[in-house]
Every structure is written in C-alpha cells, then in structure tokens.
C-alpha cells in the first residue's frame, strides 16, 4: 500500500518536514535531480514517484538491475522528442543506480546537464562510493533513515483500514502489530508483507 501523498508518507521528517527544501520542490512541482540512498523499505521509490507525479513532465522508470544501454538510450530519445515538442524535462527514476557501471552512469550526464531529464536515482549503497562523482555533483544527495517502530506501526494501522490495504479489514491484536513493527527493523515493505501473510493465514 504505497502512499499517494506526502501526508501519507511515514518517517523521513528530516527530509520532508514542513518547509524542507525537498518537500517544497515536490509541492511546487519542480523536483531537482537527486540521489536517494537508504535501507530497503525506507521510502525511496515512494518519494521518487510522488516527486514525479507532482512534476509537469513525463515519467520514466528503469531498474539498473535489468536495464541496458539500449533502454537508457530509448528513454533519452523519448525525452528529447518531448523536448522538441515543448514539453518540460522528463523525470527518470533509476532504481538501484549503483548497479550501473561507470560508462552507463556517464551516459546520463549530458541529459542531466542539459536539463533534458530530472534524474532521481535510488540506492541502498553509499552513493559517494558507488555513483560517479560527476553525476553526484549534479544531483542533491538525500539519506533516508530506517523507519522507527512507531512509523511502521502507523503504516500497519492504516493498511488495516484503508481500502488500498488489507482486504476485508481483519481485526489484528495490537500486540501482534507491535511485534510485526519491531520485527521489520524499519522496512515498511517487509512489515506490510508480513501483515498480509498473517491476515491471509488467519482468514
């Protein structure tokens, strides 16, 4: 159950609190190129998609695990075509950006420099070691923290009542939610998967 707005996003208040630079950029629809790094389930993909949804340009998404040179070229070609038609920059979300080698990362540089794309890269690794310094210098780097138990618990509570969450809204003992939140160790995706499994088993 991915958040549909900044208000639904749990945690990361050091980045997305009221008045923060990143929040303002998303709210006004002008996201900048950025690298989001942090542990799994902390909200990197959600932030990227919320930023893209608020922007006026088209949105493209690639995973560096499976994308190759041809995939990147196709995205850049489409972005260039849109630009010739007067469209705003294309927002490209590149998940697992650290999986691209130097040459693949370098291929993105001209498009970022020229404003053809707004690059949002996500990684679980330290970008200062895994992402080219030239690309880093053209992006803002944001570190996401593991979600606290209270944040995960709030997410699980919402999943039990939201229509996008667990079907049929089964009752779950608060102590069970405490256990799932603590067991997730800050990973929202893991916590939701565990809740879905528990709910399906109890059904």
Tab-separated table of N, CA and C in Angstrom, residues 36-190:
chain	number	residue	atom	x	y	z
A	36	UNK	N	18.691	9.318	-3.866
A	36	UNK	CA	18.098	8.906	-2.598
A	36	UNK	C	18.788	7.628	-2.147
A	37	UNK	N	19.408	7.664	-0.992
A	37	UNK	CA	20.041	6.429	-0.523
A	37	UNK	C	19.594	6.113	0.892
A	38	UNK	N	19.427	4.820	1.122
A	38	UNK	CA	18.960	4.372	2.420
A	38	UNK	C	18.598	2.905	2.363
A	39	UNK	N	18.203	2.342	3.489
A	39	UNK	CA	17.918	0.904	3.563
A	39	UNK	C	16.644	0.537	2.809
A	40	UNK	N	16.456	-0.749	2.530
A	40	UNK	CA	15.226	-1.188	1.859
A	40	UNK	C	13.985	-0.809	2.669
A	41	UNK	N	12.919	-0.464	1.958
A	41	UNK	CA	11.655	-0.179	2.620
A	41	UNK	C	11.579	1.147	3.334
A	42	UNK	N	12.546	2.048	3.072
A	42	UNK	CA	12.549	3.340	3.766
A	42	UNK	C	11.726	4.399	3.044
A	43	UNK	N	11.395	4.147	1.767
A	43	UNK	CA	10.555	5.101	1.046
A	43	UNK	C	11.183	5.735	-0.176
A	44	UNK	N	12.293	5.198	-0.663
A	44	UNK	CA	12.977	5.809	-1.808
A	44	UNK	C	12.087	5.837	-3.050
A	45	UNK	N	11.510	4.700	-3.383
A	45	UNK	CA	10.654	4.632	-4.575
A	45	UNK	C	9.418	5.499	-4.406
A	46	UNK	N	8.848	5.501	-3.224
A	46	UNK	CA	7.658	6.317	-2.975
A	46	UNK	C	7.954	7.792	-3.167
A	47	UNK	N	9.061	8.267	-2.611
A	47	UNK	CA	9.423	9.676	-2.760
A	47	UNK	C	9.641	10.012	-4.231
A	48	UNK	N	10.326	9.131	-4.945
A	48	UNK	CA	10.572	9.371	-6.365
A	48	UNK	C	9.264	9.484	-7.140
A	49	UNK	N	8.337	8.593	-6.872
A	49	UNK	CA	7.063	8.603	-7.610
A	49	UNK	C	6.190	9.783	-7.222
A	50	UNK	N	6.234	10.191	-5.967
A	50	UNK	CA	5.484	11.377	-5.563
A	50	UNK	C	6.059	12.623	-6.221
A	51	UNK	N	7.385	12.697	-6.292
A	51	UNK	CA	8.026	13.836	-6.953
A	51	UNK	C	7.657	13.878	-8.426
A	52	UNK	N	7.669	12.718	-9.062
A	52	UNK	CA	7.339	12.650	-10.485
A	52	UNK	C	5.877	12.990	-10.734
A	53	UNK	N	4.997	12.524	-9.850
A	53	UNK	CA	3.563	12.772	-10.029
A	53	UNK	C	3.235	14.256	-9.946
A	54	UNK	N	4.016	14.993	-9.155
A	54	UNK	CA	3.763	16.426	-8.995
A	54	UNK	C	4.390	17.253	-10.109
A	55	UNK	N	5.328	16.675	-10.832
A	55	UNK	CA	6.035	17.404	-11.888
A	55	UNK	C	5.203	17.433	-13.171
A	56	UNK	N	5.385	18.461	-13.997
A	56	UNK	CA	4.593	18.568	-15.231
A	56	UNK	C	5.083	17.680	-16.363
A	57	UNK	N	6.307	17.180	-16.266
A	57	UNK	CA	6.872	16.380	-17.350
A	57	UNK	C	6.466	14.922	-17.300
A	58	UNK	N	6.849	14.197	-18.345
A	58	UNK	CA	6.583	12.758	-18.416
A	58	UNK	C	7.446	12.020	-17.396
A	59	UNK	N	7.060	10.785	-17.120
A	59	UNK	CA	7.767	9.970	-16.128
A	59	UNK	C	8.235	8.677	-16.765
A	60	UNK	N	9.493	8.350	-16.532
A	60	UNK	CA	10.072	7.086	-16.987
A	60	UNK	C	10.719	6.414	-15.786
A	61	UNK	N	10.684	5.094	-15.761
A	61	UNK	CA	11.262	4.346	-14.641
A	61	UNK	C	12.066	3.174	-15.173
A	62	UNK	N	13.285	3.047	-14.674
A	62	UNK	CA	14.156	1.937	-15.047
A	62	UNK	C	14.772	1.338	-13.789
A	63	UNK	N	15.094	0.059	-13.865
A	63	UNK	CA	15.881	-0.590	-12.819
A	63	UNK	C	17.249	-0.893	-13.404
A	64	UNK	N	18.282	-0.432	-12.726
A	64	UNK	CA	19.636	-0.676	-13.213
A	64	UNK	C	20.006	-2.151	-13.148
A	65	UNK	N	19.206	-2.941	-12.452
A	65	UNK	CA	19.453	-4.380	-12.395
A	65	UNK	C	19.203	-5.018	-13.754
A	66	UNK	N	18.185	-4.542	-14.449
A	66	UNK	CA	17.789	-5.177	-15.713
A	66	UNK	C	17.956	-4.295	-16.940
A	67	UNK	N	18.058	-3.001	-16.769
A	67	UNK	CA	18.149	-2.095	-17.916
A	67	UNK	C	19.546	-2.110	-18.519
A	68	UNK	N	19.604	-1.972	-19.819
A	68	UNK	CA	20.879	-1.909	-20.517
A	68	UNK	C	21.031	-0.596	-21.256
A	69	UNK	N	22.091	-0.507	-22.047
A	69	UNK	CA	22.386	0.723	-22.781
A	69	UNK	C	21.234	1.114	-23.700
A	70	UNK	N	20.634	0.129	-24.358
A	70	UNK	CA	19.536	0.411	-25.285
A	70	UNK	C	18.323	0.986	-24.558
A	71	UNK	N	18.065	0.503	-23.345
A	71	UNK	CA	16.930	1.011	-22.574
A	71	UNK	C	17.137	2.479	-22.205
A	72	UNK	N	18.351	2.794	-21.784
A	72	UNK	CA	18.662	4.177	-21.423
A	72	UNK	C	18.554	5.069	-22.648
A	73	UNK	N	19.111	4.621	-23.761
A	73	UNK	CA	19.052	5.406	-24.989
A	73	UNK	C	17.603	5.652	-25.405
A	74	UNK	N	16.754	4.652	-25.271
A	74	UNK	CA	15.345	4.809	-25.646
A	74	UNK	C	14.663	5.868	-24.780
A	75	UNK	N	14.955	5.853	-23.483
A	75	UNK	CA	14.379	6.852	-22.585
A	75	UNK	C	14.853	8.248	-22.970
A	76	UNK	N	16.149	8.386	-23.226
A	76	UNK	CA	16.695	9.698	-23.574
A	76	UNK	C	16.166	10.180	-24.916
A	77	UNK	N	15.983	9.265	-25.851
A	77	UNK	CA	15.417	9.645	-27.155
A	77	UNK	C	13.986	10.149	-26.992
A	78	UNK	N	13.208	9.462	-26.163
A	78	UNK	CA	11.830	9.909	-25.938
A	78	UNK	C	11.809	11.265	-25.237
A	79	UNK	N	12.729	11.447	-24.289
A	79	UNK	CA	12.805	12.729	-23.587
A	79	UNK	C	13.166	13.852	-24.552
A	80	UNK	N	14.092	13.570	-25.476
A	80	UNK	CA	14.495	14.575	-26.463
A	80	UNK	C	13.338	14.911	-27.400
A	81	UNK	N	12.588	13.898	-27.787
A	81	UNK	CA	11.431	14.124	-28.663
A	81	UNK	C	10.392	14.994	-27.962
A	82	UNK	N	10.162	14.713	-26.686
A	82	UNK	CA	9.201	15.530	-25.940
A	82	UNK	C	9.684	16.972	-25.843
A	83	UNK	N	10.980	17.140	-25.639
A	83	UNK	CA	11.527	18.486	-25.507
A	83	UNK	C	11.342	19.286	-26.793
A	84	UNK	N	11.524	18.639	-27.939
A	84	UNK	CA	11.336	19.347	-29.214
A	84	UNK	C	9.887	19.791	-29.392
A	85	UNK	N	8.980	19.115	-28.704
A	85	UNK	CA	7.567	19.493	-28.766
A	85	UNK	C	7.181	20.484	-27.669
A	86	UNK	N	8.192	20.962	-26.965
A	86	UNK	CA	7.947	21.974	-25.947
A	86	UNK	C	7.585	21.451	-24.575
A	87	UNK	N	7.754	20.154	-24.352
A	87	UNK	CA	7.393	19.576	-23.056
A	87	UNK	C	8.474	19.841	-22.011
A	88	UNK	N	8.113	19.845	-20.735
A	88	UNK	CA	9.091	20.003	-19.658
A	88	UNK	C	10.027	18.794	-19.613
A	89	UNK	N	11.089	18.891	-18.816
A	89	UNK	CA	12.013	17.759	-18.688
A	89	UNK	C	11.307	16.486	-18.232
A	90	UNK	N	11.764	15.376	-18.743
A	90	UNK	CA	11.255	14.069	-18.330
A	90	UNK	C	11.877	13.687	-16.991
A	91	UNK	N	11.085	13.167	-16.089
A	91	UNK	CA	11.600	12.664	-14.812
A	91	UNK	C	11.948	11.191	-14.990
A	92	UNK	N	13.212	10.864	-14.782
A	92	UNK	CA	13.669	9.477	-14.880
A	92	UNK	C	14.023	8.960	-13.498
A	93	UNK	N	13.296	7.958	-13.052
A	93	UNK	CA	13.630	7.281	-11.799
A	93	UNK	C	14.449	6.049	-12.136
A	94	UNK	N	15.670	6.017	-11.623
A	94	UNK	CA	16.572	4.898	-11.872
A	94	UNK	C	16.833	4.178	-10.557
A	95	UNK	N	16.175	3.054	-10.383
A	95	UNK	CA	16.327	2.277	-9.157
A	95	UNK	C	17.628	1.487	-9.195
A	96	UNK	N	18.229	1.311	-8.037
A	96	UNK	CA	19.496	0.571	-7.919
A	96	UNK	C	20.569	1.171	-8.825
A	97	UNK	N	20.690	2.486	-8.800
A	97	UNK	CA	21.598	3.176	-9.713
A	97	UNK	C	23.038	2.696	-9.571
A	98	UNK	N	23.391	2.195	-8.398
A	98	UNK	CA	24.758	1.723	-8.184
A	98	UNK	C	25.094	0.498	-9.023
A	99	UNK	N	24.059	-0.153	-9.580
A	99	UNK	CA	24.304	-1.328	-10.408
A	99	UNK	C	24.770	-0.960	-11.818
A	100	UNK	N	24.633	0.297	-12.200
A	100	UNK	CA	25.172	0.751	-13.481
A	100	UNK	C	26.679	0.939	-13.344
A	101	UNK	N	27.421	0.543	-14.368
A	101	UNK	CA	28.862	0.783	-14.339
A	101	UNK	C	29.151	2.241	-14.707
A	102	UNK	N	30.432	2.597	-14.688
A	102	UNK	CA	30.811	3.998	-14.922
A	102	UNK	C	30.337	4.492	-16.284
A	103	UNK	N	30.513	3.675	-17.306
A	103	UNK	CA	30.118	4.091	-18.652
A	103	UNK	C	28.611	4.317	-18.738
A	104	UNK	N	27.845	3.449	-18.091
A	104	UNK	CA	26.387	3.601	-18.114
A	104	UNK	C	25.951	4.855	-17.360
A	105	UNK	N	26.608	5.124	-16.238
A	105	UNK	CA	26.288	6.340	-15.493
A	105	UNK	C	26.700	7.576	-16.280
A	106	UNK	N	27.859	7.500	-16.935
A	106	UNK	CA	28.337	8.638	-17.729
A	106	UNK	C	27.370	8.991	-18.851
A	107	UNK	N	26.666	7.995	-19.368
A	107	UNK	CA	25.736	8.236	-20.475
A	107	UNK	C	24.586	9.151	-20.057
A	108	UNK	N	24.335	9.227	-18.759
A	108	UNK	CA	23.248	10.071	-18.264
A	108	UNK	C	23.671	11.527	-18.084
A	109	UNK	N	24.974	11.760	-17.986
A	109	UNK	CA	25.472	13.089	-17.643
A	109	UNK	C	24.980	14.196	-18.568
A	110	UNK	N	25.152	14.062	-19.893
A	110	UNK	CA	24.721	15.159	-20.773
A	110	UNK	C	23.245	15.493	-20.617
A	111	UNK	N	22.419	14.471	-20.463
A	111	UNK	CA	20.975	14.703	-20.340
A	111	UNK	C	20.642	15.451	-19.049
A	112	UNK	N	21.374	15.141	-17.975
A	112	UNK	CA	21.164	15.846	-16.716
A	112	UNK	C	21.668	17.279	-16.831
A	113	UNK	N	22.852	17.449	-17.409
A	113	UNK	CA	23.449	18.775	-17.547
A	113	UNK	C	22.588	19.702	-18.399
A	114	UNK	N	22.018	19.156	-19.458
A	114	UNK	CA	21.227	19.966	-20.386
A	114	UNK	C	19.794	20.179	-19.919
A	115	UNK	N	19.418	19.531	-18.830
A	115	UNK	CA	18.053	19.656	-18.349
A	115	UNK	C	17.054	18.863	-19.157
A	116	UNK	N	17.562	17.902	-19.921
A	116	UNK	CA	16.667	17.042	-20.698
A	116	UNK	C	15.867	16.132	-19.771
A	117	UNK	N	16.526	15.672	-18.706
A	117	UNK	CA	15.861	14.835	-17.713
A	117	UNK	C	16.127	15.370	-16.314
A	118	UNK	N	15.214	15.072	-15.430
A	118	UNK	CA	15.444	15.195	-13.992
A	118	UNK	C	15.700	13.774	-13.514
A	119	UNK	N	16.904	13.518	-13.056
A	119	UNK	CA	17.286	12.171	-12.636
A	119	UNK	C	17.025	11.987	-11.148
A	120	UNK	N	16.285	10.942	-10.820
A	120	UNK	CA	16.118	10.543	-9.422
A	120	UNK	C	16.666	9.126	-9.304
A	121	UNK	N	17.828	9.016	-8.708
A	121	UNK	CA	18.450	7.712	-8.528
A	121	UNK	C	18.207	7.198	-7.121
A	122	UNK	N	18.043	5.896	-6.990
A	122	UNK	CA	17.846	5.286	-5.672
A	122	UNK	C	18.875	4.187	-5.477
A	123	UNK	N	19.402	4.106	-4.271
A	123	UNK	CA	20.401	3.084	-3.981
A	123	UNK	C	20.406	2.752	-2.496
A	124	UNK	N	20.737	1.513	-2.201
A	124	UNK	CA	20.925	1.102	-0.813
A	124	UNK	C	22.379	1.281	-0.387
A	125	UNK	N	23.237	1.647	-1.342
A	125	UNK	CA	24.665	1.785	-1.069
A	125	UNK	C	25.034	3.257	-0.857
A	126	UNK	N	26.234	3.480	-0.348
A	126	UNK	CA	26.724	4.846	-0.183
A	126	UNK	C	27.027	5.428	-1.561
A	127	UNK	N	26.287	6.437	-2.014
A	127	UNK	CA	26.483	6.938	-3.375
A	127	UNK	C	27.852	7.568	-3.601
A	128	UNK	N	28.484	8.027	-2.540
A	128	UNK	CA	29.792	8.652	-2.708
A	128	UNK	C	30.861	7.633	-3.094
A	129	UNK	N	30.552	6.359	-2.915
A	129	UNK	CA	31.454	5.300	-3.349
A	129	UNK	C	30.964	4.603	-4.609
A	130	UNK	N	29.658	4.615	-4.849
A	130	UNK	CA	29.074	3.800	-5.916
A	130	UNK	C	28.562	4.592	-7.116
A	131	UNK	N	28.466	5.906	-6.996
A	131	UNK	CA	27.967	6.734	-8.097
A	131	UNK	C	29.076	7.688	-8.519
A	132	UNK	N	29.217	7.874	-9.825
A	132	UNK	CA	30.271	8.729	-10.354
A	132	UNK	C	30.225	10.120	-9.728
A	133	UNK	N	31.394	10.644	-9.411
A	133	UNK	CA	31.458	11.960	-8.775
A	133	UNK	C	30.868	13.047	-9.671
A	134	UNK	N	31.035	12.907	-10.988
A	134	UNK	CA	30.481	13.909	-11.905
A	134	UNK	C	28.959	13.931	-11.833
A	135	UNK	N	28.367	12.760	-11.697
A	135	UNK	CA	26.909	12.677	-11.594
A	135	UNK	C	26.444	13.162	-10.221
A	136	UNK	N	27.195	12.790	-9.195
A	136	UNK	CA	26.875	13.240	-7.836
A	136	UNK	C	26.863	14.763	-7.772
A	137	UNK	N	27.825	15.390	-8.440
A	137	UNK	CA	27.945	16.848	-8.365
A	137	UNK	C	26.763	17.565	-9.002
A	138	UNK	N	26.006	16.862	-9.813
A	138	UNK	CA	24.850	17.462	-10.487
A	138	UNK	C	23.527	17.069	-9.839
A	139	UNK	N	23.630	16.366	-8.724
A	139	UNK	CA	22.433	15.918	-8.002
A	139	UNK	C	22.536	16.320	-6.534
A	140	UNK	N	21.411	16.448	-5.898
A	140	UNK	CA	21.410	16.581	-4.451
A	140	UNK	C	21.285	15.184	-3.861
A	141	UNK	N	22.014	14.948	-2.807
A	141	UNK	CA	22.033	13.623	-2.186
A	141	UNK	C	21.233	13.670	-0.889
A	142	UNK	N	20.280	12.751	-0.773
A	142	UNK	CA	19.437	12.681	0.420
A	142	UNK	C	19.558	11.294	1.042
A	143	UNK	N	19.832	11.271	2.334
A	143	UNK	CA	19.935	9.993	3.050
A	143	UNK	C	18.641	9.706	3.797
A	144	UNK	N	18.023	8.577	3.482
A	144	UNK	CA	16.818	8.142	4.187
A	144	UNK	C	17.217	7.259	5.364
A	145	UNK	N	16.521	7.413	6.459
A	145	UNK	CA	16.785	6.635	7.664
A	145	UNK	C	15.816	5.454	7.749
A	146	UNK	N	16.208	4.390	8.450
A	146	UNK	CA	15.239	3.306	8.692
A	146	UNK	C	14.030	3.862	9.436
A	147	UNK	N	12.859	3.368	9.122
A	147	UNK	CA	11.662	3.828	9.815
A	147	UNK	C	11.686	3.362	11.270
A	148	UNK	N	11.200	4.199	12.151
A	148	UNK	CA	11.078	3.808	13.543
A	148	UNK	C	9.907	2.854	13.731
A	149	UNK	N	9.893	2.139	14.845
A	149	UNK	CA	8.800	1.197	15.111
A	149	UNK	C	7.445	1.900	15.085
A	150	UNK	N	7.387	3.119	15.609
A	150	UNK	CA	6.116	3.852	15.641
A	150	UNK	C	5.643	4.181	14.227
A	151	UNK	N	6.588	4.521	13.347
A	151	UNK	CA	6.232	4.810	11.955
A	151	UNK	C	5.679	3.568	11.271
A	152	UNK	N	6.354	2.443	11.482
A	152	UNK	CA	5.903	1.191	10.863
A	152	UNK	C	4.542	0.791	11.428
A	153	UNK	N	4.370	0.962	12.731
A	153	UNK	CA	3.092	0.617	13.365
A	153	UNK	C	1.966	1.456	12.761
A	154	UNK	N	2.225	2.751	12.559
A	154	UNK	CA	1.209	3.630	11.969
A	154	UNK	C	0.852	3.178	10.556
A	155	UNK	N	1.853	2.733	9.823
A	155	UNK	CA	1.612	2.241	8.468
A	155	UNK	C	0.749	0.982	8.487
A	156	UNK	N	1.032	0.086	9.421
A	156	UNK	CA	0.241	-1.143	9.540
A	156	UNK	C	-1.198	-0.827	9.955
A	157	UNK	N	-1.344	0.114	10.871
A	157	UNK	CA	-2.695	0.520	11.281
A	157	UNK	C	-3.495	1.017	10.080
A	158	UNK	N	-2.850	1.821	9.251
A	158	UNK	CA	-3.546	2.368	8.084
A	158	UNK	C	-3.886	1.277	7.079
A	159	UNK	N	-2.991	0.308	6.939
A	159	UNK	CA	-3.228	-0.786	5.990
A	159	UNK	C	-4.448	-1.615	6.376
A	160	UNK	N	-4.775	-1.615	7.658
A	160	UNK	CA	-5.914	-2.412	8.126
A	160	UNK	C	-7.258	-1.724	7.898
A	161	UNK	N	-7.231	-0.420	7.637
A	161	UNK	CA	-8.500	0.307	7.462
A	161	UNK	C	-8.634	0.956	6.090
A	162	UNK	N	-7.521	1.167	5.415
A	162	UNK	CA	-7.559	1.823	4.104
A	162	UNK	C	-8.053	0.845	3.042
A	163	UNK	N	-8.835	1.334	2.098
A	163	UNK	CA	-9.374	0.469	1.041
A	163	UNK	C	-8.283	-0.091	0.135
A	164	UNK	N	-7.104	0.561	0.153
A	164	UNK	CA	-5.985	0.054	-0.647
A	164	UNK	C	-5.155	-0.969	0.120
A	165	UNK	N	-5.503	-1.174	1.377
A	165	UNK	CA	-4.705	-2.037	2.233
A	165	UNK	C	-5.173	-3.479	2.255
A	166	UNK	N	-5.196	-4.059	3.448
A	166	UNK	CA	-5.548	-5.468	3.618
A	166	UNK	C	-7.038	-5.680	3.329
A	167	UNK	N	-7.381	-6.605	2.443
A	167	UNK	CA	-8.802	-6.852	2.128
A	167	UNK	C	-9.598	-7.284	3.359
A	168	UNK	N	-10.832	-6.845	3.403
A	168	UNK	CA	-11.799	-7.230	4.448
A	168	UNK	C	-11.470	-6.677	5.831
A	169	UNK	N	-10.374	-5.919	5.942
A	169	UNK	CA	-10.030	-5.241	7.196
A	169	UNK	C	-10.119	-6.159	8.420
A	170	UNK	N	-9.343	-7.227	8.457
A	170	UNK	CA	-9.428	-8.163	9.589
A	170	UNK	C	-8.926	-7.519	10.878
A	171	UNK	N	-9.511	-7.872	12.012
A	171	UNK	CA	-9.011	-7.353	13.290
A	171	UNK	C	-7.668	-8.007	13.628
A	172	UNK	N	-6.745	-7.201	14.090
A	172	UNK	CA	-5.424	-7.717	14.463
A	172	UNK	C	-5.088	-7.196	15.853
A	173	UNK	N	-4.632	-8.067	16.702
A	173	UNK	CA	-4.277	-7.702	18.068
A	173	UNK	C	-3.166	-6.654	18.050
A	174	UNK	N	-3.294	-5.575	18.838
A	174	UNK	CA	-2.259	-4.538	18.873
A	174	UNK	C	-0.872	-5.079	19.204
A	175	UNK	N	-0.818	-6.098	20.055
A	175	UNK	CA	0.484	-6.675	20.394
A	175	UNK	C	1.111	-7.362	19.186
A	176	UNK	N	0.270	-7.925	18.330
A	176	UNK	CA	0.784	-8.539	17.109
A	176	UNK	C	1.361	-7.477	16.187
A	177	UNK	N	0.702	-6.319	16.133
A	177	UNK	CA	1.225	-5.222	15.320
A	177	UNK	C	2.546	-4.710	15.891
A	178	UNK	N	2.630	-4.649	17.219
A	178	UNK	CA	3.891	-4.248	17.854
A	178	UNK	C	5.013	-5.198	17.438
A	179	UNK	N	4.705	-6.480	17.453
A	179	UNK	CA	5.700	-7.490	17.092
A	179	UNK	C	6.129	-7.333	15.635
A	180	UNK	N	5.162	-7.165	14.736
A	180	UNK	CA	5.484	-7.028	13.315
A	180	UNK	C	6.302	-5.769	13.055
A	181	UNK	N	5.952	-4.685	13.734
A	181	UNK	CA	6.675	-3.429	13.547
A	181	UNK	C	8.125	-3.558	14.002
A	182	UNK	N	8.320	-4.201	15.151
A	182	UNK	CA	9.681	-4.377	15.666
A	182	UNK	C	10.474	-5.346	14.802
A	183	UNK	N	9.811	-6.397	14.354
A	183	UNK	CA	10.475	-7.429	13.547
A	183	UNK	C	10.921	-6.877	12.191
A	184	UNK	N	10.216	-5.873	11.671
A	184	UNK	CA	10.524	-5.328	10.348
A	184	UNK	C	11.826	-4.545	10.318
A	185	UNK	N	12.297	-4.095	11.475
A	185	UNK	CA	13.564	-3.363	11.563
A	185	UNK	C	13.606	-2.168	10.607
A	186	UNK	N	12.500	-1.434	10.556
A	186	UNK	CA	12.475	-0.211	9.761
A	186	UNK	C	12.110	-0.380	8.309
A	187	UNK	N	11.805	-1.594	7.885
A	187	UNK	CA	11.480	-1.866	6.482
A	187	UNK	C	9.962	-1.942	6.323
A	188	UNK	N	9.372	-0.889	5.760
A	188	UNK	CA	7.916	-0.832	5.618
A	188	UNK	C	7.402	-1.934	4.706
A	189	UNK	N	8.117	-2.197	3.640
A	189	UNK	CA	7.683	-3.226	2.683
A	189	UNK	C	7.634	-4.596	3.347
A	190	UNK	N	8.651	-4.904	4.146
A	190	UNK	CA	8.697	-6.176	4.861
A	190	UNK	C	7.552	-6.278	5.863
